[in-house]
Short mmCIF file of C-alpha atoms in Angstrom, two decimals:
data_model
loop_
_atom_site.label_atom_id
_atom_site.label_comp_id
_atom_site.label_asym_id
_atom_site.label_seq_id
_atom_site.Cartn_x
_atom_site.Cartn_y
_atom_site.Cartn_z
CA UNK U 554 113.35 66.74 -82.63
CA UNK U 555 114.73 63.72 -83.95
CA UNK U 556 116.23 65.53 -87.34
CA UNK U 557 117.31 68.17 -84.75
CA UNK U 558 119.28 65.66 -83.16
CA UNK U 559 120.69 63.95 -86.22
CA UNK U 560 121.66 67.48 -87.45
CA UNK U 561 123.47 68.20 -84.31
CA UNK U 562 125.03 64.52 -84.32
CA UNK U 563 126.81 65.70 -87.64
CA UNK U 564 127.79 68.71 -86.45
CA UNK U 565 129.36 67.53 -83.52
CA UNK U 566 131.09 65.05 -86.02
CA UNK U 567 132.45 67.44 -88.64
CA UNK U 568 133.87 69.34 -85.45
CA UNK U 569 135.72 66.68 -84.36
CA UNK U 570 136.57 64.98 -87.81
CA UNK U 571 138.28 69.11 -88.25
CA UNK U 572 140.05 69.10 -85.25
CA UNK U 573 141.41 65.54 -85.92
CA UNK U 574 142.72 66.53 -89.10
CA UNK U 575 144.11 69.20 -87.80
CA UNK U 576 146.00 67.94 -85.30
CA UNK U 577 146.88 64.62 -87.37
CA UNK U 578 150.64 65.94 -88.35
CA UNK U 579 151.50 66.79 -84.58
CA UNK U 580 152.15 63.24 -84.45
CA UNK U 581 155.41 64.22 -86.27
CA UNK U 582 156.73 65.97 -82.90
CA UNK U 583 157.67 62.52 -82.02
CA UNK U 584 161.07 62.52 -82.85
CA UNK U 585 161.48 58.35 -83.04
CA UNK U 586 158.85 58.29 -84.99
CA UNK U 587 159.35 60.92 -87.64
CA UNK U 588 163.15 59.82 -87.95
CA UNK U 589 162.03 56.89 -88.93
CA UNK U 590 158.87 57.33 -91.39
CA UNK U 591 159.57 61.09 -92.59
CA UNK U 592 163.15 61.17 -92.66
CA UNK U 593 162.74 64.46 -94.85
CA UNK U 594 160.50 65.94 -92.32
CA UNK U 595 163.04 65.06 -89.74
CA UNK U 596 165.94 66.74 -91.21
CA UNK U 597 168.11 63.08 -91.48
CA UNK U 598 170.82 64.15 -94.39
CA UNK U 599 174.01 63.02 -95.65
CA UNK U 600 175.07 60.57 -92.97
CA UNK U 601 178.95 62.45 -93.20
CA UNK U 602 176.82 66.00 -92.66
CA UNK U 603 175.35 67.48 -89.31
CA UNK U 604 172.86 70.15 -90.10
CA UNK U 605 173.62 72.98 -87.30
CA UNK U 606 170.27 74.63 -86.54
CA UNK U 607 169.33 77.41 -84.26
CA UNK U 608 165.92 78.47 -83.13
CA UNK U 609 164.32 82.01 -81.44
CA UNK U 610 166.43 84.72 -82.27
CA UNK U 611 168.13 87.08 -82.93
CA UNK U 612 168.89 88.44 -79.68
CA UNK U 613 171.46 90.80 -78.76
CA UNK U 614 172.06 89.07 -75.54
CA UNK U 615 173.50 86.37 -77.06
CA UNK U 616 173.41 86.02 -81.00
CA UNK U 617 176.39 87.19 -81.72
CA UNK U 618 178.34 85.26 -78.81
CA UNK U 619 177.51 82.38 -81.01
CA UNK U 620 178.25 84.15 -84.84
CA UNK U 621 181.75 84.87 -82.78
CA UNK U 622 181.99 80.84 -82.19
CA UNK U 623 180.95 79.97 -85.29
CA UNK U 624 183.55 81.79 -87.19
CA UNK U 625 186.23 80.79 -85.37
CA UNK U 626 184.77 76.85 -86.14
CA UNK U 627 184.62 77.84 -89.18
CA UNK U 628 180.65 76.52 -89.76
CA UNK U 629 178.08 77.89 -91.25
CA UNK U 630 174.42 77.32 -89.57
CA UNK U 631 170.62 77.72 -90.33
CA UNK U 632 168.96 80.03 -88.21
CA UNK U 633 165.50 79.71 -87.90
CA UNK U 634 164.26 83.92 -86.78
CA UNK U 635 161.50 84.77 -84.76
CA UNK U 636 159.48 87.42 -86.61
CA UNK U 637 158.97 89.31 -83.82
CA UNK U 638 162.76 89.70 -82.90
CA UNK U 639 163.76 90.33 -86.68
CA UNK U 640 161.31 93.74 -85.82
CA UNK U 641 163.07 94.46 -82.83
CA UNK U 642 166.56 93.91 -84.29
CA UNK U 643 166.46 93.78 -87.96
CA UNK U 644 170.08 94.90 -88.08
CA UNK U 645 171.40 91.77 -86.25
CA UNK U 646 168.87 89.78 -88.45
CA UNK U 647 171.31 91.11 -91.39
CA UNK U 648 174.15 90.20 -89.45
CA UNK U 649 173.18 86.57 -89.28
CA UNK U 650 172.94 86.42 -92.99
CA UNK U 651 176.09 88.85 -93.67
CA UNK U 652 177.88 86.39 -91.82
CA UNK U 653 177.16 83.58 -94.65
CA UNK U 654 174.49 81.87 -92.41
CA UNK U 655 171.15 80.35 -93.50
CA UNK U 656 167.67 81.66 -93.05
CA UNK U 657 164.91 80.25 -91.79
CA UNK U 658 161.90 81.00 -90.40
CA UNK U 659 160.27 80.29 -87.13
CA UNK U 660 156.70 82.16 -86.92
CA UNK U 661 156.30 85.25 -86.21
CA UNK U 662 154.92 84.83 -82.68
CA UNK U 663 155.98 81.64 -80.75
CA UNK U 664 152.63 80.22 -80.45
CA UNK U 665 151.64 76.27 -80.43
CA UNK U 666 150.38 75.93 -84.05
CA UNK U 667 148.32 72.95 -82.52
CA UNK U 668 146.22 75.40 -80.25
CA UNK U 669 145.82 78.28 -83.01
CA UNK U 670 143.56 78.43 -86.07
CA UNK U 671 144.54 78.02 -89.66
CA UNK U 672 143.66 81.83 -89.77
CA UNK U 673 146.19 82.79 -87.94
CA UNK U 674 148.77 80.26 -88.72
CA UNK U 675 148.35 81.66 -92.07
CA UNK U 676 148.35 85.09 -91.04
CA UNK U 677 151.38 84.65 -88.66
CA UNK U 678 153.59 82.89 -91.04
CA UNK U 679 153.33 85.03 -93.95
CA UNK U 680 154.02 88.18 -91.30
CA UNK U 681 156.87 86.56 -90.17
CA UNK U 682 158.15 85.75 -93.96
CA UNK U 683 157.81 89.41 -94.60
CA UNK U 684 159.47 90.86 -92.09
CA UNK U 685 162.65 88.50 -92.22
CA UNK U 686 162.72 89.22 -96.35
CA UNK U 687 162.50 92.80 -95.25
CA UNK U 688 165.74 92.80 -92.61
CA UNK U 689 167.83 90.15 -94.33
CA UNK U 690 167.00 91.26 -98.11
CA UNK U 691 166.38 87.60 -99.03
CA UNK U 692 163.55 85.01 -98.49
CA UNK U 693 163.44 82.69 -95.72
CA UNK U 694 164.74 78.84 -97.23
CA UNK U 695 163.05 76.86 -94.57
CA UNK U 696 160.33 76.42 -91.76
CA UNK U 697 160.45 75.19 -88.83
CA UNK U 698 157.12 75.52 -86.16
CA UNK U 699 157.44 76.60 -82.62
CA UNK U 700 157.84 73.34 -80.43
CA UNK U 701 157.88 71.24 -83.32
CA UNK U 702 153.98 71.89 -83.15
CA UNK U 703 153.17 70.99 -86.36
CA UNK U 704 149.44 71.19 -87.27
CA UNK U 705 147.70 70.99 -90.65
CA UNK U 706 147.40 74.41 -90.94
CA UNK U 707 151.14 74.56 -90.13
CA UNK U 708 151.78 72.49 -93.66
CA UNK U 709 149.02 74.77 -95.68
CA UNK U 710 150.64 78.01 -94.68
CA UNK U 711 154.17 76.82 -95.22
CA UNK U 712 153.10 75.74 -98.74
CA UNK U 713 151.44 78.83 -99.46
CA UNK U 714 154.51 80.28 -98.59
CA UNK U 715 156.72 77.72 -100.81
CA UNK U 716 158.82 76.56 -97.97
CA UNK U 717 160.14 73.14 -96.96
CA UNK U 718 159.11 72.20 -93.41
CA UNK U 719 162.43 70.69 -91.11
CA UNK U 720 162.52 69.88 -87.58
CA UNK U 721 165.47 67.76 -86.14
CA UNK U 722 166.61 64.44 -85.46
CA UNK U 723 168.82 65.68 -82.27
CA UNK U 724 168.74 68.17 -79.92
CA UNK U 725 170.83 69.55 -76.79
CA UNK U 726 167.41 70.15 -74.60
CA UNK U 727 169.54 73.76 -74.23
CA UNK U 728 166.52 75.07 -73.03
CA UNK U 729 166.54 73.82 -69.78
CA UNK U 730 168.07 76.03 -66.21
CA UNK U 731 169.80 72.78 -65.26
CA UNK U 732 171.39 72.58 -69.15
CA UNK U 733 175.26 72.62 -68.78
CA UNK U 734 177.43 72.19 -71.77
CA UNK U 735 178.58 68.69 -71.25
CA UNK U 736 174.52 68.21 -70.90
CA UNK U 737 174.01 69.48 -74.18
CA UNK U 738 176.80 67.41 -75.87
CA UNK U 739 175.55 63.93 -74.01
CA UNK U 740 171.97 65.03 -74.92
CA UNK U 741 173.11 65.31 -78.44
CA UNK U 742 174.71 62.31 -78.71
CA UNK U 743 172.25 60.25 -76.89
CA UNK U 744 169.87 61.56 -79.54
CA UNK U 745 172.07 60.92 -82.55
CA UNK U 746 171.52 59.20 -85.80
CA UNK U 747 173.57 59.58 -89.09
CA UNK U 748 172.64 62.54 -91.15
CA UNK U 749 171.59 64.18 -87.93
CA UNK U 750 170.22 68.06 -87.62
CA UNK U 751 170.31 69.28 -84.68
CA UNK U 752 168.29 71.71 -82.98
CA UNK U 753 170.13 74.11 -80.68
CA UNK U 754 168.99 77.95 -78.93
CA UNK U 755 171.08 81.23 -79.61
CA UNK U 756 168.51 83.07 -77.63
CA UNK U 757 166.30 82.27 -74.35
CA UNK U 758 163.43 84.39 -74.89
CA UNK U 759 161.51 81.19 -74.91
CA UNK U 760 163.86 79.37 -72.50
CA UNK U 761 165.23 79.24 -68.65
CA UNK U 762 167.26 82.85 -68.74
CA UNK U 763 170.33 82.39 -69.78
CA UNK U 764 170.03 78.65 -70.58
CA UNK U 765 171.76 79.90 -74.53
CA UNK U 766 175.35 79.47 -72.45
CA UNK U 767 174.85 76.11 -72.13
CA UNK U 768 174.42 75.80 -76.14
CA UNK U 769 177.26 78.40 -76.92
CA UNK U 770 179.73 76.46 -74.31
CA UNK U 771 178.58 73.18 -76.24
CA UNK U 772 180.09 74.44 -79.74
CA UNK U 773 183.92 73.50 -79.01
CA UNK U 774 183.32 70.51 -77.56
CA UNK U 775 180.58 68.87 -80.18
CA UNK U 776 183.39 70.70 -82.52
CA UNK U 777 186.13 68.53 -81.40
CA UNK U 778 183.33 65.20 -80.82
CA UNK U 779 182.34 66.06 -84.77
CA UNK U 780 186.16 66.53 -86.46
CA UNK U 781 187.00 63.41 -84.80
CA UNK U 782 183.77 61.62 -86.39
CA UNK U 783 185.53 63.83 -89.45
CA UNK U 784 181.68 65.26 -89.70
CA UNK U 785 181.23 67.93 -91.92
CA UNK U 786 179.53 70.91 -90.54
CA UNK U 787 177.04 73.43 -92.39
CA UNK U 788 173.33 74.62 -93.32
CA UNK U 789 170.48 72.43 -94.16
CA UNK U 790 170.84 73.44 -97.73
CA UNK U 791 174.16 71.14 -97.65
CA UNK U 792 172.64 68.57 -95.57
CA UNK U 793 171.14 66.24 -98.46
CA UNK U 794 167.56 65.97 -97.40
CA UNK U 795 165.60 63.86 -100.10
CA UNK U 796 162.81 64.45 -99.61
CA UNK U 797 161.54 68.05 -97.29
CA UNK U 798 158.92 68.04 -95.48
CA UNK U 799 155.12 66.78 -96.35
CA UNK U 800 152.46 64.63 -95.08
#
């Protein structure tokens, strides 16, 4: 009985020794904290550079309201595609990149990474790395987990998949039913830090419907904050990053 025990004891250990490790990186979703002591991770660049990010699309319903605004800023932006929408709209997914916009990739499902298995991390990623390949002809450039949820499993699957791992060091909280565009912008800059990326929505299939206005009314105004800053505007493959993403 006693070995029984023991034997149990360890089990019970490993179990939770796994899920620590496993959950270890999620203390990355803490923006302060990751800003400061994994700037790569973070997404801080060239302090005269924002990074322009957008997560969860494409989506008809709004995706190309903001290509539209983005040409006539003249910015590029990284756009980090939901698998599953890239197979409901693969010809907008081409449209994002046609337009001379970054790819990125999101997951394939929009699932907490912290609550799911390494299995399916795995799994989910490399679906969602096909499918955007498939629809945009090129390979994703960067990852970004739904939430900011990053797990362990998050960082094996991205490796597998030879992507750099970016969340932000700002973000418009776009996401929200009370979001307005002069939210966004004070969000933004209450968030702000040189070499900033910035997380922004050009869908709300994971947000308050239609909460992506108060992003796409945001873009003039952060575009007159930014050429006053005389910011330069573009994808995270111009941002500078040192250092991308590992633990």
């Amino acid at each position: 009985m006693r070995t029984a025990g023991r034997l149990a004891a360890i089990g019970a250990g490993a179990v939770l020794g796994g899920a620590f490790l496993h959950a270890v990186p999620g203390v990355a979703t803490l923006r302060r904290f990751r800003c400061a002591v994994l700037p790569g991770l973070a997404g801080v660049g060239d302090p005269g550079h924002v990074a322009l990010t957008f997560d969860d699309g494409p989506d008809p319903a709004s995706t190309p309201a903001f290509l539209d605004a983005l040409d006539a800023s003249g910015w590029r932006a990284t756009f980090f595609l939901l698998g599953e929408q890239v197979c409901r709209y693969p010809d907008l997914a081409a449209e994002v990149a046609r337009r001379g916009h970054e790819i990125g990739v999101h997951g394939h499902r929009h699932q907490n990474h912290l609550l799911r298995s390494a299995c399916w991390t795995r799994s989910d990623l490399q679906r969602a790395v096909e499918v955007v390949a498939e629809a945009t002809g090129s390979a994703p450039t960067w990852f970004r987990p739904p939430y900011g949820a990053l797990a362990a499993s998050s960082l094996v699957a991205a490796r597998e998949q030879h992507l750099p791992v970016v969340l932000w060091t700002s973000w418009g909280r776009d996401w929200r039913s009370a979001a307005t565009p002069e939210s966004v912008v004070a969000d933004i800059a209450g968030s702000w830090r040189a070499g900033a990326t910035v997380l922004l929505h050009d869908s709300d299939i994971t947000s308050s419907p239609r909460s992506w206005r108060s992003a796409l009314g945001a873009l003039p105004l952060l575009a007159e904050r930014w050429s006053a800053e005389r910011l330069r505007v573009g994808p995270l493959t111009e941002h500078g990053i040192r250092s991308p993403s590992s633990l």
